[in-house]
mmCIF file of N, CA, C and O in Angstrom:
data_model
loop_
_atom_site.group_PDB
_atom_site.id
_atom_site.type_symbol
_atom_site.label_atom_id
_atom_site.label_comp_id
_atom_site.label_asym_id
_atom_site.label_seq_id
_atom_site.Cartn_x
_atom_site.Cartn_y
_atom_site.Cartn_z
ATOM 1 N N MET S 313 306.595 308.140 -83.998
ATOM 2 C CA MET S 313 307.086 309.200 -83.816
ATOM 3 C C MET S 313 308.336 309.709 -83.855
ATOM 4 O O MET S 313 309.308 308.948 -83.407
ATOM 5 N N PRO S 314 308.578 310.924 -84.751
ATOM 6 C CA PRO S 314 310.535 311.257 -84.203
ATOM 7 C C PRO S 314 310.502 311.546 -83.045
ATOM 8 O O PRO S 314 309.868 312.322 -82.520
ATOM 9 N N LYS S 315 311.954 312.018 -83.072
ATOM 10 C CA LYS S 315 312.491 312.772 -81.755
ATOM 11 C C LYS S 315 312.667 314.333 -82.098
ATOM 12 O O LYS S 315 311.992 314.957 -83.477
ATOM 13 N N MET S 316 312.301 314.847 -81.033
ATOM 14 C CA MET S 316 311.854 316.068 -80.609
ATOM 15 C C MET S 316 313.534 316.974 -81.122
ATOM 16 O O MET S 316 314.367 316.337 -80.925
ATOM 17 N N LYS S 317 313.187 318.360 -81.787
ATOM 18 C CA LYS S 317 314.190 318.390 -82.262
ATOM 19 C C LYS S 317 314.864 319.995 -81.197
ATOM 20 O O LYS S 317 313.565 320.836 -81.131
ATOM 21 N N THR S 318 315.488 320.085 -80.968
ATOM 22 C CA THR S 318 316.148 321.549 -80.218
ATOM 23 C C THR S 318 316.040 322.533 -80.813
ATOM 24 O O THR S 318 316.759 322.891 -82.037
ATOM 25 N N ASN S 319 315.285 323.914 -80.336
ATOM 26 C CA ASN S 319 315.609 324.745 -80.815
ATOM 27 C C ASN S 319 316.976 325.531 -81.380
ATOM 28 O O ASN S 319 317.522 325.904 -80.029
ATOM 29 N N ARG S 320 317.794 325.151 -82.102
ATOM 30 C CA ARG S 320 319.596 326.414 -81.772
ATOM 31 C C ARG S 320 319.262 327.302 -81.506
ATOM 32 O O ARG S 320 320.448 327.470 -80.740
ATOM 33 N N GLY S 321 318.478 328.200 -82.080
ATOM 34 C CA GLY S 321 318.922 329.460 -81.420
ATOM 35 C C GLY S 321 318.831 329.501 -79.991
ATOM 36 O O GLY S 321 319.720 330.661 -79.435
ATOM 37 N N ALA S 322 317.665 328.622 -79.237
ATOM 38 C CA ALA S 322 317.731 328.569 -78.202
ATOM 39 C C ALA S 322 318.737 328.088 -77.314
ATOM 40 O O ALA S 322 319.097 328.738 -76.182
ATOM 41 N N ALA S 323 318.830 327.151 -77.873
ATOM 42 C CA ALA S 323 320.438 326.355 -77.528
ATOM 43 C C ALA S 323 321.373 327.088 -76.842
ATOM 44 O O ALA S 323 322.518 327.324 -76.372
ATOM 45 N N LYS S 324 321.681 328.480 -78.053
ATOM 46 C CA LYS S 324 323.158 329.074 -77.674
ATOM 47 C C LYS S 324 322.912 329.611 -76.766
ATOM 48 O O LYS S 324 323.684 330.970 -76.847
ATOM 49 N N ARG S 325 321.872 330.287 -76.532
ATOM 50 C CA ARG S 325 321.070 331.509 -75.910
ATOM 51 C C ARG S 325 321.278 331.414 -74.352
ATOM 52 O O ARG S 325 321.272 332.322 -73.566
ATOM 53 N N PHE S 326 320.598 330.098 -74.210
ATOM 54 C CA PHE S 326 320.274 329.465 -72.401
ATOM 55 C C PHE S 326 321.371 328.466 -71.999
ATOM 56 O O PHE S 326 321.192 327.875 -72.661
ATOM 57 N N ARG S 327 321.485 328.188 -70.634
ATOM 58 C CA ARG S 327 322.381 327.396 -70.240
ATOM 59 C C ARG S 327 321.591 326.909 -69.121
ATOM 60 O O ARG S 327 320.586 327.553 -68.785
ATOM 61 N N VAL S 328 321.551 325.331 -68.239
ATOM 62 C CA VAL S 328 321.098 324.828 -67.524
ATOM 63 C C VAL S 328 322.004 325.054 -66.365
ATOM 64 O O VAL S 328 323.265 324.581 -66.661
ATOM 65 N N THR S 329 321.403 325.835 -65.073
ATOM 66 C CA THR S 329 321.975 325.405 -64.276
ATOM 67 C C THR S 329 322.112 324.172 -63.501
ATOM 68 O O THR S 329 321.742 323.083 -63.830
ATOM 69 N N ALA S 330 322.791 323.810 -63.045
ATOM 70 C CA ALA S 330 323.151 321.978 -62.027
ATOM 71 C C ALA S 330 321.782 322.184 -61.214
ATOM 72 O O ALA S 330 321.370 321.143 -61.319
ATOM 73 N N SER S 331 321.159 323.145 -60.725
ATOM 74 C CA SER S 331 319.897 323.223 -60.202
ATOM 75 C C SER S 331 318.648 322.836 -60.846
ATOM 76 O O SER S 331 317.420 323.175 -60.368
ATOM 77 N N GLY S 332 318.988 322.903 -62.022
ATOM 78 C CA GLY S 332 317.965 322.903 -63.592
ATOM 79 C C GLY S 332 317.111 324.212 -63.861
ATOM 80 O O GLY S 332 316.146 324.537 -64.164
ATOM 81 N N LYS S 333 317.658 325.589 -62.947
ATOM 82 C CA LYS S 333 317.082 326.933 -63.512
ATOM 83 C C LYS S 333 317.691 326.811 -64.990
ATOM 84 O O LYS S 333 318.791 326.449 -65.392
ATOM 85 N N ILE S 334 317.334 328.021 -65.522
ATOM 86 C CA ILE S 334 317.264 328.393 -67.142
ATOM 87 C C ILE S 334 318.414 329.764 -67.025
ATOM 88 O O ILE S 334 317.545 330.658 -66.380
ATOM 89 N N LYS S 335 319.417 329.863 -67.598
ATOM 90 C CA LYS S 335 320.489 331.242 -67.147
ATOM 91 C C LYS S 335 320.245 332.237 -68.337
ATOM 92 O O LYS S 335 320.426 330.938 -69.713
ATOM 93 N N ARG S 336 320.095 333.326 -68.416
ATOM 94 C CA ARG S 336 320.243 333.774 -69.555
ATOM 95 C C ARG S 336 321.367 335.116 -69.039
ATOM 96 O O ARG S 336 321.530 335.532 -68.451
ATOM 97 N N LYS S 337 321.569 336.204 -70.943
ATOM 98 C CA LYS S 337 322.353 337.111 -70.552
ATOM 99 C C LYS S 337 321.531 337.960 -70.767
ATOM 100 O O LYS S 337 320.123 338.413 -71.167
ATOM 101 N N GLN S 338 321.817 339.289 -70.102
ATOM 102 C CA GLN S 338 320.989 340.332 -70.326
ATOM 103 C C GLN S 338 320.980 341.069 -71.930
ATOM 104 O O GLN S 338 322.380 341.105 -72.532
ATOM 105 N N ALA S 339 320.198 341.878 -72.188
ATOM 106 C CA ALA S 339 320.037 342.537 -73.246
ATOM 107 C C ALA S 339 320.401 343.986 -73.214
ATOM 108 O O ALA S 339 320.962 344.527 -72.434
ATOM 109 N N PHE S 340 320.628 344.567 -74.575
ATOM 110 C CA PHE S 340 321.149 346.035 -74.620
ATOM 111 C C PHE S 340 322.855 346.402 -74.128
ATOM 112 O O PHE S 340 323.475 347.595 -73.568
ATOM 113 N N ARG S 341 323.273 345.048 -74.910
ATOM 114 C CA ARG S 341 324.926 345.153 -74.823
ATOM 115 C C ARG S 341 325.867 344.708 -75.524
ATOM 116 O O ARG S 341 327.011 344.836 -75.713
ATOM 117 N N SER S 342 325.092 344.666 -76.932
ATOM 118 C CA SER S 342 325.652 344.321 -78.497
ATOM 119 C C SER S 342 326.272 345.911 -79.129
ATOM 120 O O SER S 342 327.262 345.492 -79.766
ATOM 121 N N HIS S 343 325.349 347.287 -78.881
ATOM 122 C CA HIS S 343 325.825 348.079 -79.944
ATOM 123 C C HIS S 343 325.450 349.321 -79.136
ATOM 124 O O HIS S 343 324.662 349.476 -78.108
ATOM 125 N N ILE S 344 326.184 350.382 -79.503
ATOM 126 C CA ILE S 344 325.974 351.529 -79.081
ATOM 127 C C ILE S 344 325.998 352.025 -77.872
ATOM 128 O O ILE S 344 325.345 352.064 -76.805
ATOM 129 N N LEU S 345 327.223 351.390 -77.082
ATOM 130 C CA LEU S 345 327.430 351.434 -76.087
ATOM 131 C C LEU S 345 328.222 352.598 -75.464
ATOM 132 O O LEU S 345 328.544 352.999 -74.676
ATOM 133 N N SER S 346 328.751 353.432 -76.635
ATOM 134 C CA SER S 346 329.471 355.014 -76.187
ATOM 135 C C SER S 346 328.361 355.478 -75.308
ATOM 136 O O SER S 346 328.950 356.456 -74.667
ATOM 137 N N SER S 347 326.965 355.582 -75.828
ATOM 138 C CA SER S 347 326.208 356.609 -75.062
ATOM 139 C C SER S 347 325.463 355.903 -73.480
ATOM 140 O O SER S 347 324.995 356.210 -72.848
ATOM 141 N N LYS S 348 326.150 354.295 -73.219
ATOM 142 C CA LYS S 348 325.958 354.075 -71.805
ATOM 143 C C LYS S 348 326.845 354.242 -70.880
ATOM 144 O O LYS S 348 328.045 354.366 -71.329
ATOM 145 N N THR S 349 326.493 354.487 -69.424
ATOM 146 C CA THR S 349 327.787 354.948 -68.939
ATOM 147 C C THR S 349 328.116 353.517 -68.091
ATOM 148 O O THR S 349 327.635 352.084 -68.595
ATOM 149 N N THR S 350 329.905 353.354 -67.948
ATOM 150 C CA THR S 350 330.354 352.404 -67.795
ATOM 151 C C THR S 350 329.826 351.367 -66.549
ATOM 152 O O THR S 350 329.849 349.871 -66.625
ATOM 153 N N LYS S 351 329.255 352.246 -65.594
ATOM 154 C CA LYS S 351 328.742 351.416 -64.563
ATOM 155 C C LYS S 351 327.488 350.377 -64.994
ATOM 156 O O LYS S 351 326.983 349.215 -64.783
ATOM 157 N N ARG S 352 326.420 350.781 -65.725
ATOM 158 C CA ARG S 352 325.484 350.413 -66.574
ATOM 159 C C ARG S 352 326.103 349.151 -67.502
ATOM 160 O O ARG S 352 325.706 347.966 -67.217
ATOM 161 N N LYS S 353 327.457 349.349 -68.525
ATOM 162 C CA LYS S 353 327.871 348.190 -68.834
ATOM 163 C C LYS S 353 328.255 347.077 -68.150
ATOM 164 O O LYS S 353 328.554 346.073 -68.485
ATOM 165 N N ARG S 354 329.313 347.612 -67.115
ATOM 166 C CA ARG S 354 329.316 346.492 -65.966
ATOM 167 C C ARG S 354 328.446 345.936 -65.309
ATOM 168 O O ARG S 354 328.626 344.321 -65.831
ATOM 169 N N GLN S 355 327.072 346.211 -65.161
ATOM 170 C CA GLN S 355 325.893 345.635 -64.462
ATOM 171 C C GLN S 355 325.012 344.916 -65.576
ATOM 172 O O GLN S 355 324.680 343.657 -65.503
ATOM 173 N N LEU S 356 325.631 345.024 -66.957
ATOM 174 C CA LEU S 356 325.054 344.224 -67.620
ATOM 175 C C LEU S 356 325.651 343.031 -68.480
ATOM 176 O O LEU S 356 325.186 342.073 -68.942
ATOM 177 N N ARG S 357 326.868 342.798 -67.856
ATOM 178 C CA ARG S 357 327.846 341.487 -68.122
ATOM 179 C C ARG S 357 327.211 340.273 -67.061
ATOM 180 O O ARG S 357 327.554 339.234 -67.761
ATOM 181 N N LYS S 358 326.377 340.506 -66.171
ATOM 182 C CA LYS S 358 326.080 339.573 -65.535
ATOM 183 C C LYS S 358 325.134 338.873 -65.838
ATOM 184 O O LYS S 358 323.724 339.256 -66.519
ATOM 185 N N GLY S 359 324.922 337.381 -65.911
ATOM 186 C CA GLY S 359 323.729 336.554 -66.383
ATOM 187 C C GLY S 359 322.566 337.216 -65.277
ATOM 188 O O GLY S 359 322.842 337.474 -64.055
ATOM 189 N N LEU S 360 321.468 336.449 -66.133
ATOM 190 C CA LEU S 360 319.777 336.199 -64.973
ATOM 191 C C LEU S 360 319.370 335.315 -65.006
ATOM 192 O O LEU S 360 319.795 334.290 -66.167
ATOM 193 N N LEU S 361 318.364 334.784 -63.998
ATOM 194 C CA LEU S 361 317.293 333.560 -64.519
ATOM 195 C C LEU S 361 316.631 334.368 -65.310
ATOM 196 O O LEU S 361 315.364 335.282 -65.432
ATOM 197 N N VAL S 362 316.183 333.178 -66.506
ATOM 198 C CA VAL S 362 314.904 333.353 -67.299
ATOM 199 C C VAL S 362 313.555 333.432 -66.099
ATOM 200 O O VAL S 362 313.095 332.518 -65.227
ATOM 201 N N SER S 363 312.713 334.084 -65.873
ATOM 202 C CA SER S 363 311.790 334.697 -65.455
ATOM 203 C C SER S 363 310.533 333.928 -65.401
ATOM 204 O O SER S 363 310.390 332.582 -66.195
ATOM 205 N N LYS S 364 310.032 333.463 -64.922
ATOM 206 C CA LYS S 364 308.525 332.294 -64.496
ATOM 207 C C LYS S 364 307.468 332.388 -65.680
ATOM 208 O O LYS S 364 307.369 331.239 -66.440
ATOM 209 N N PRO S 365 307.067 333.541 -66.300
ATOM 210 C CA PRO S 365 306.426 334.073 -67.420
ATOM 211 C C PRO S 365 306.816 332.973 -69.107
ATOM 212 O O PRO S 365 306.269 332.322 -69.324
ATOM 213 N N ASP S 366 308.072 333.085 -68.923
ATOM 214 C CA ASP S 366 309.160 332.707 -70.003
ATOM 215 C C ASP S 366 309.495 331.287 -69.573
ATOM 216 O O ASP S 366 309.609 330.840 -71.091
ATOM 217 N N LEU S 367 309.654 331.008 -68.713
ATOM 218 C CA LEU S 367 310.186 329.585 -68.699
ATOM 219 C C LEU S 367 309.312 328.420 -69.239
ATOM 220 O O LEU S 367 310.503 328.160 -69.804
ATOM 221 N N ASP S 368 308.291 328.159 -69.752
ATOM 222 C CA ASP S 368 307.674 327.133 -69.968
ATOM 223 C C ASP S 368 307.936 327.542 -71.316
ATOM 224 O O ASP S 368 308.330 326.057 -71.964
ATOM 225 N N GLY S 369 308.277 328.651 -71.809
ATOM 226 C CA GLY S 369 308.242 329.031 -73.734
ATOM 227 C C GLY S 369 309.961 328.003 -73.746
ATOM 228 O O GLY S 369 309.918 327.556 -74.704
ATOM 229 N N VAL S 370 310.836 328.646 -72.863
ATOM 230 C CA VAL S 370 312.060 328.593 -73.482
ATOM 231 C C VAL S 370 311.956 326.568 -72.809
ATOM 232 O O VAL S 370 313.289 326.050 -73.413
ATOM 233 N N LEU S 371 311.467 326.077 -71.584
ATOM 234 C CA LEU S 371 311.792 324.862 -71.602
ATOM 235 C C LEU S 371 311.147 323.677 -73.108
ATOM 236 O O LEU S 371 311.970 322.795 -73.063
ATOM 237 N N LYS S 372 310.711 324.527 -73.061
ATOM 238 C CA LYS S 372 309.795 323.906 -74.633
ATOM 239 C C LYS S 372 311.089 323.507 -75.882
ATOM 240 O O LYS S 372 310.782 322.769 -76.233
ATOM 241 N N MET S 373 311.762 324.841 -75.762
ATOM 242 C CA MET S 373 312.805 325.148 -77.313
ATOM 243 C C MET S 373 313.618 324.209 -76.870
ATOM 244 O O MET S 373 314.535 323.646 -77.482
ATOM 245 N N LEU S 374 313.760 323.851 -75.645
ATOM 246 C CA LEU S 374 315.131 323.355 -75.388
ATOM 247 C C LEU S 374 314.855 321.685 -75.434
ATOM 248 O O LEU S 374 315.407 321.356 -75.168
ATOM 249 N N CYS S 375 313.455 321.441 -75.618
ATOM 250 C CA CYS S 375 313.078 320.230 -74.870
ATOM 251 C C CYS S 375 313.615 319.457 -74.233
ATOM 252 O O CYS S 375 313.756 318.850 -73.796
ATOM 253 N N LEU S 376 313.610 319.957 -73.055
ATOM 254 C CA LEU S 376 313.090 319.790 -71.726
ATOM 255 C C LEU S 376 311.670 319.473 -71.019
ATOM 256 O O LEU S 376 311.859 318.986 -69.907
ATOM 257 N N LYS S 377 311.145 319.889 -71.021
ATOM 258 C CA LYS S 377 309.514 319.557 -71.131
ATOM 259 C C LYS S 377 308.500 319.088 -72.264
ATOM 260 O O LYS S 377 308.842 318.936 -73.138
#
């Protein structure tokens, strides 16, 4: 049986924390920034954790499950 391959797109978008949780960046921060308020853009800088319904799929893509 060959080795499992990590999804390279997912590997660039997600990071594993020391406690084993998966971190991700927020959406809506790439373009059309002039119409968004400074407060909104500042809050979008912070990363979030992957939600429970999505966690299983992300772990499979990263070959962690």
